Short mmCIF file of C-alpha atoms in Angstrom, two decimals:
data_model
loop_
_atom_site.label_atom_id
_atom_site.label_comp_id
_atom_site.label_asym_id
_atom_site.label_seq_id
_atom_site.Cartn_x
_atom_site.Cartn_y
_atom_site.Cartn_z
CA MET A 1 158.19 -194.24 26.70
CA ASN A 2 159.21 -196.33 29.62
CA GLU A 3 158.00 -195.40 33.37
CA TYR A 4 159.38 -192.11 34.58
CA ILE A 5 162.83 -192.22 36.37
CA LEU A 6 162.65 -188.67 37.34
CA GLN A 7 159.65 -186.29 38.12
CA VAL A 8 159.81 -183.14 39.29
CA ARG A 9 156.33 -181.75 41.20
CA ASN A 10 155.30 -178.25 41.78
CA LEU A 11 158.87 -176.87 42.20
CA HIS A 12 159.23 -173.63 43.40
CA LYS A 13 162.44 -172.04 44.29
CA TYR A 14 162.82 -168.32 45.79
CA PHE A 15 166.17 -166.44 46.30
CA ALA A 16 165.07 -163.81 49.05
CA GLU A 17 161.79 -162.32 47.71
CA LEU A 18 162.59 -163.17 43.93
CA GLU A 19 160.69 -166.39 42.77
CA VAL A 20 162.59 -168.06 40.10
CA LEU A 21 160.87 -171.27 39.71
CA LYS A 22 156.82 -171.01 39.96
CA GLY A 23 155.63 -174.39 39.92
CA ILE A 24 157.54 -176.58 37.28
CA ASN A 25 156.05 -179.98 37.04
CA LEU A 26 158.44 -182.29 34.45
CA ASP A 27 158.70 -186.17 33.88
CA VAL A 28 161.98 -187.73 32.58
CA SER A 29 161.74 -191.18 31.08
CA LYS A 30 164.81 -193.49 30.68
CA GLY A 31 167.04 -192.88 27.93
CA GLU A 32 165.22 -189.46 27.00
CA ILE A 33 167.02 -186.48 25.65
CA ILE A 34 165.53 -183.15 26.54
CA SER A 35 166.97 -179.73 25.81
CA ILE A 36 165.67 -176.83 28.00
CA ILE A 37 165.55 -173.23 26.10
CA GLY A 38 164.67 -169.95 26.95
CA SER A 39 166.10 -166.50 27.50
CA SER A 40 168.74 -165.96 30.32
CA GLY A 41 166.77 -165.38 33.71
CA SER A 42 163.79 -168.14 32.95
CA GLY A 43 165.08 -170.15 35.47
CA LYS A 44 166.55 -172.82 33.27
CA SER A 45 169.97 -173.41 35.19
CA THR A 46 168.11 -173.06 38.60
CA LEU A 47 165.85 -175.81 37.55
CA LEU A 48 168.71 -178.21 37.08
CA ARG A 49 170.59 -177.25 40.06
CA CYS A 50 167.61 -178.08 42.18
CA ILE A 51 166.94 -181.11 40.53
CA ASN A 52 170.72 -182.12 41.86
CA PHE A 53 170.14 -180.16 44.99
CA LEU A 54 172.76 -177.59 44.53
CA GLU A 55 170.09 -175.42 45.23
CA GLN A 56 167.69 -176.30 48.00
CA PRO A 57 163.83 -176.14 46.30
CA THR A 58 161.75 -173.80 48.60
CA GLN A 59 158.78 -175.82 47.68
CA GLY A 60 157.84 -179.31 45.54
CA GLN A 61 159.20 -182.64 45.07
CA ILE A 62 162.13 -184.14 43.20
CA ILE A 63 161.13 -187.63 42.76
CA TYR A 64 163.73 -190.21 41.67
CA HIS A 65 162.71 -193.75 40.89
CA GLY A 66 159.82 -193.56 43.03
CA VAL A 67 161.95 -191.75 46.00
CA ASN A 68 160.94 -188.09 47.25
CA PHE A 69 164.44 -186.70 47.71
CA THR A 70 163.24 -183.54 49.24
CA GLU A 71 162.20 -185.81 52.14
CA ARG A 72 165.62 -187.75 52.27
CA GLN A 73 168.34 -184.91 52.24
CA GLN A 74 170.63 -187.61 54.06
CA ASP A 75 170.66 -189.77 50.81
CA LEU A 76 171.88 -186.81 48.24
CA ILE A 77 175.06 -188.51 47.84
CA ASP A 78 173.02 -191.60 46.87
CA LEU A 79 171.13 -189.32 44.19
CA ARG A 80 174.11 -187.22 43.10
CA LYS A 81 176.07 -190.70 42.27
CA ASN A 82 173.23 -191.33 39.56
CA ILE A 83 172.42 -187.81 38.40
CA ALA A 84 175.34 -186.12 37.41
CA MET A 85 176.30 -182.40 36.56
CA VAL A 86 178.06 -180.77 33.64
CA PHE A 87 178.53 -177.09 34.60
CA GLN A 88 179.22 -173.90 32.31
CA GLN A 89 182.52 -173.29 34.04
CA PHE A 90 184.21 -176.73 33.93
CA ASN A 91 184.60 -176.66 37.93
CA LEU A 92 187.82 -179.04 37.27
CA PHE A 93 190.87 -178.94 40.05
CA ASN A 94 193.47 -177.10 37.89
CA ASN A 95 196.22 -178.13 40.37
CA LEU A 96 195.90 -181.77 39.06
CA SER A 97 196.26 -183.76 35.75
CA VAL A 98 193.25 -184.82 33.71
CA ILE A 99 193.37 -188.39 34.98
CA ASP A 100 193.41 -187.05 38.68
CA ASN A 101 190.62 -185.15 37.82
CA LEU A 102 188.62 -188.13 36.94
CA THR A 103 189.74 -190.59 39.80
CA ILE A 104 189.81 -188.49 42.83
CA ALA A 105 186.05 -188.89 43.79
CA PRO A 106 185.86 -192.57 43.02
CA VAL A 107 189.21 -193.24 44.99
CA LYS A 108 189.08 -190.79 47.87
CA VAL A 109 185.23 -190.53 48.34
CA LEU A 110 183.71 -194.21 47.47
CA HIS A 111 187.36 -195.60 48.10
CA LYS A 112 187.33 -197.36 44.82
CA ASP A 113 190.49 -199.34 43.67
CA LYS A 114 192.83 -196.62 42.54
CA THR A 115 194.30 -199.11 39.64
CA ALA A 116 190.75 -199.95 38.70
CA SER A 117 189.62 -196.19 38.40
CA LYS A 118 192.67 -195.11 36.23
CA ALA A 119 191.87 -198.06 33.72
CA LYS A 120 188.26 -196.95 33.82
CA ALA A 121 189.32 -193.41 33.51
CA MET A 122 191.51 -193.99 30.43
CA GLU A 123 188.67 -195.80 28.54
CA ILE A 124 186.28 -193.11 29.33
CA LEU A 125 188.89 -190.31 27.95
CA ASP A 126 189.26 -192.35 24.99
CA LEU A 127 185.50 -192.09 24.50
CA VAL A 128 185.74 -188.20 24.67
CA GLY A 129 189.03 -188.02 22.64
CA MET A 130 190.99 -187.12 25.65
CA LYS A 131 193.24 -190.09 26.29
CA GLU A 132 196.31 -188.72 25.11
CA PHE A 133 195.83 -185.77 27.69
CA ALA A 134 195.54 -187.76 30.20
CA TYR A 135 198.83 -187.09 32.32
CA LYS A 136 198.67 -183.44 31.17
CA ASN A 137 197.96 -180.55 33.98
CA THR A 138 194.33 -179.34 33.58
CA LYS A 139 195.26 -176.07 33.39
CA LEU A 140 196.85 -176.17 30.27
CA LEU A 141 193.84 -177.18 28.43
CA SER A 142 191.86 -175.28 25.93
CA GLY A 143 188.12 -174.48 27.12
CA GLY A 144 186.75 -177.17 24.90
CA GLN A 145 189.30 -179.73 26.08
CA LYS A 146 188.36 -178.80 29.73
CA GLN A 147 184.77 -179.48 28.90
CA ARG A 148 185.32 -182.63 27.54
CA VAL A 149 187.44 -183.62 30.59
CA ALA A 150 184.22 -182.68 32.80
CA ILE A 151 182.03 -184.64 30.60
CA ALA A 152 184.27 -187.48 31.40
CA ARG A 153 184.49 -187.10 34.87
CA SER A 154 180.57 -187.24 35.09
CA LEU A 155 180.52 -190.32 33.42
CA MET A 156 182.96 -191.92 36.32
CA MET A 157 180.07 -192.45 38.69
CA ASP A 158 178.32 -194.61 35.78
CA PRO A 159 175.20 -192.17 36.25
CA GLU A 160 171.91 -192.80 34.66
CA ILE A 161 171.23 -189.21 34.07
CA ILE A 162 173.45 -186.44 33.31
CA LEU A 163 172.50 -182.66 33.65
CA PHE A 164 174.39 -180.10 31.46
CA ASP A 165 174.26 -176.58 32.30
CA GLU A 166 174.97 -174.50 29.43
CA PRO A 167 177.98 -176.68 28.45
CA THR A 168 179.10 -174.53 25.65
CA SER A 169 178.80 -171.01 26.72
CA ALA A 170 181.85 -170.48 28.34
CA LEU A 171 183.74 -171.48 25.08
CA ASP A 172 185.11 -170.11 22.01
CA PRO A 173 183.20 -170.36 18.95
CA GLU A 174 185.62 -172.82 17.45
CA MET A 175 185.66 -175.11 20.34
CA VAL A 176 182.01 -175.37 20.71
CA GLY A 177 181.84 -177.91 18.19
CA GLU A 178 183.79 -180.62 19.79
CA VAL A 179 182.05 -180.39 22.93
CA LEU A 180 178.80 -181.04 21.01
CA ASP A 181 179.87 -183.57 18.94
CA VAL A 182 180.93 -185.50 22.23
CA MET A 183 177.29 -185.11 23.33
CA LYS A 184 175.78 -186.13 20.41
CA ASN A 185 178.02 -189.71 20.53
CA LEU A 186 176.90 -189.77 24.14
CA ALA A 187 173.01 -189.40 23.21
CA GLN A 188 173.47 -192.53 21.14
CA THR A 189 174.61 -194.79 24.24
CA GLY A 190 171.08 -194.48 25.73
CA ILE A 191 171.95 -192.31 28.94
CA THR A 192 169.24 -189.72 29.98
CA MET A 193 170.28 -186.31 29.64
CA LEU A 194 168.89 -182.95 30.06
CA ILE A 195 170.44 -180.12 28.58
CA VAL A 196 170.32 -176.23 29.05
CA THR A 197 171.56 -174.72 26.03
CA HIS A 198 171.50 -171.64 23.55
CA GLU A 199 172.55 -173.99 20.63
CA MET A 200 168.86 -174.18 18.81
CA GLN A 201 170.09 -176.38 15.97
CA PHE A 202 171.72 -178.86 18.04
CA ALA A 203 168.72 -178.76 20.40
CA ARG A 204 166.38 -179.43 17.37
CA GLU A 205 168.95 -182.23 16.49
CA ILE A 206 169.40 -184.01 19.65
CA SER A 207 166.34 -184.09 21.44
CA ASP A 208 163.45 -186.08 21.99
CA ARG A 209 161.66 -183.17 23.56
CA VAL A 210 162.10 -179.59 23.74
CA ILE A 211 161.03 -177.24 26.79
CA PHE A 212 160.84 -173.42 26.49
CA MET A 213 160.95 -171.78 29.88
CA HIS A 214 159.85 -168.30 30.55
CA GLU A 215 159.82 -166.38 33.64
CA GLY A 216 160.04 -169.48 35.63
CA ILE A 217 157.44 -171.54 34.20
CA VAL A 218 157.16 -174.34 31.70
CA HIS A 219 155.78 -172.05 28.69
CA GLU A 220 155.72 -174.69 26.19
CA GLU A 221 157.09 -178.26 25.19
CA GLY A 222 156.87 -180.61 22.39
CA LEU A 223 159.02 -182.70 19.74
CA PRO A 224 161.69 -180.67 18.47
CA GLU A 225 160.13 -180.26 14.94
CA GLU A 226 156.86 -178.76 16.85
CA ILE A 227 158.84 -176.24 18.86
CA PHE A 228 161.09 -174.97 16.05
CA MET A 229 158.93 -175.10 13.33
CA HIS A 230 155.22 -174.53 14.59
CA PRO A 231 155.67 -173.22 17.98
CA LYS A 232 152.26 -172.23 19.60
CA GLU A 233 152.77 -169.63 22.31
CA THR A 234 153.63 -165.94 21.27
CA ARG A 235 156.59 -165.78 23.68
CA THR A 236 158.03 -169.20 22.25
CA GLN A 237 157.82 -167.55 18.78
CA ASP A 238 159.38 -164.18 19.80
CA PHE A 239 162.10 -166.08 21.48
CA LEU A 240 162.99 -168.19 18.62
CA LYS A 241 162.76 -165.10 16.11
CA ARG A 242 165.41 -163.47 18.23
CA VAL A 243 168.06 -166.34 18.57
CA ILE A 244 167.55 -167.77 15.35
CA LYS A 245 169.11 -166.00 12.58
CA GLY A 246 167.17 -166.26 9.28
#
């Protein structure tokens, strides 16, 4: 593996008296696809949100390319340009068209050229199979289409890492496949991806490494075949028995 581009060190997160993350350590290499699995409430989504500082870590370090951003809060815009986030509930502007959802941040926040941004948006929409919907109002799209637009929006900033927070959990079953196909194609481009998911077969197919979290700690991690076929820890075994039919 290449040198680590992202490191999480002794990460703790409290919500009032509740400790949700209990000393997480994580190293991420460039181009690595990591799936994070575990029961609801195990801290998976909180981990991603702390990495992107959507939640403020209580203790610990988030280090990106050697820079500890827990000590560089004024530079979080730079961090978020390089570490994008795709949410469960899409978080799109439903009063805007698809293409305006993609261009609003580059044009309004980064002051990018509007014509160039639209051209880039059309290329990315083509990549995720949504080019024909570019000028459609976002609120008229299906859940699967909205999530593909959300993925396209994250790509507009040319991020080095994309964090996916259960990107299919809000979708009807028939829409899950179209989003997972886009993510599989994206994985082939060499972009680094951290994926919180309940889609076990997808995690097994796409991942370089799988992390199992339980009660706020990394309980077990390894290659997909190791985790899914030969889990060492009893809690990992019990979790997989519950979620994998047959």
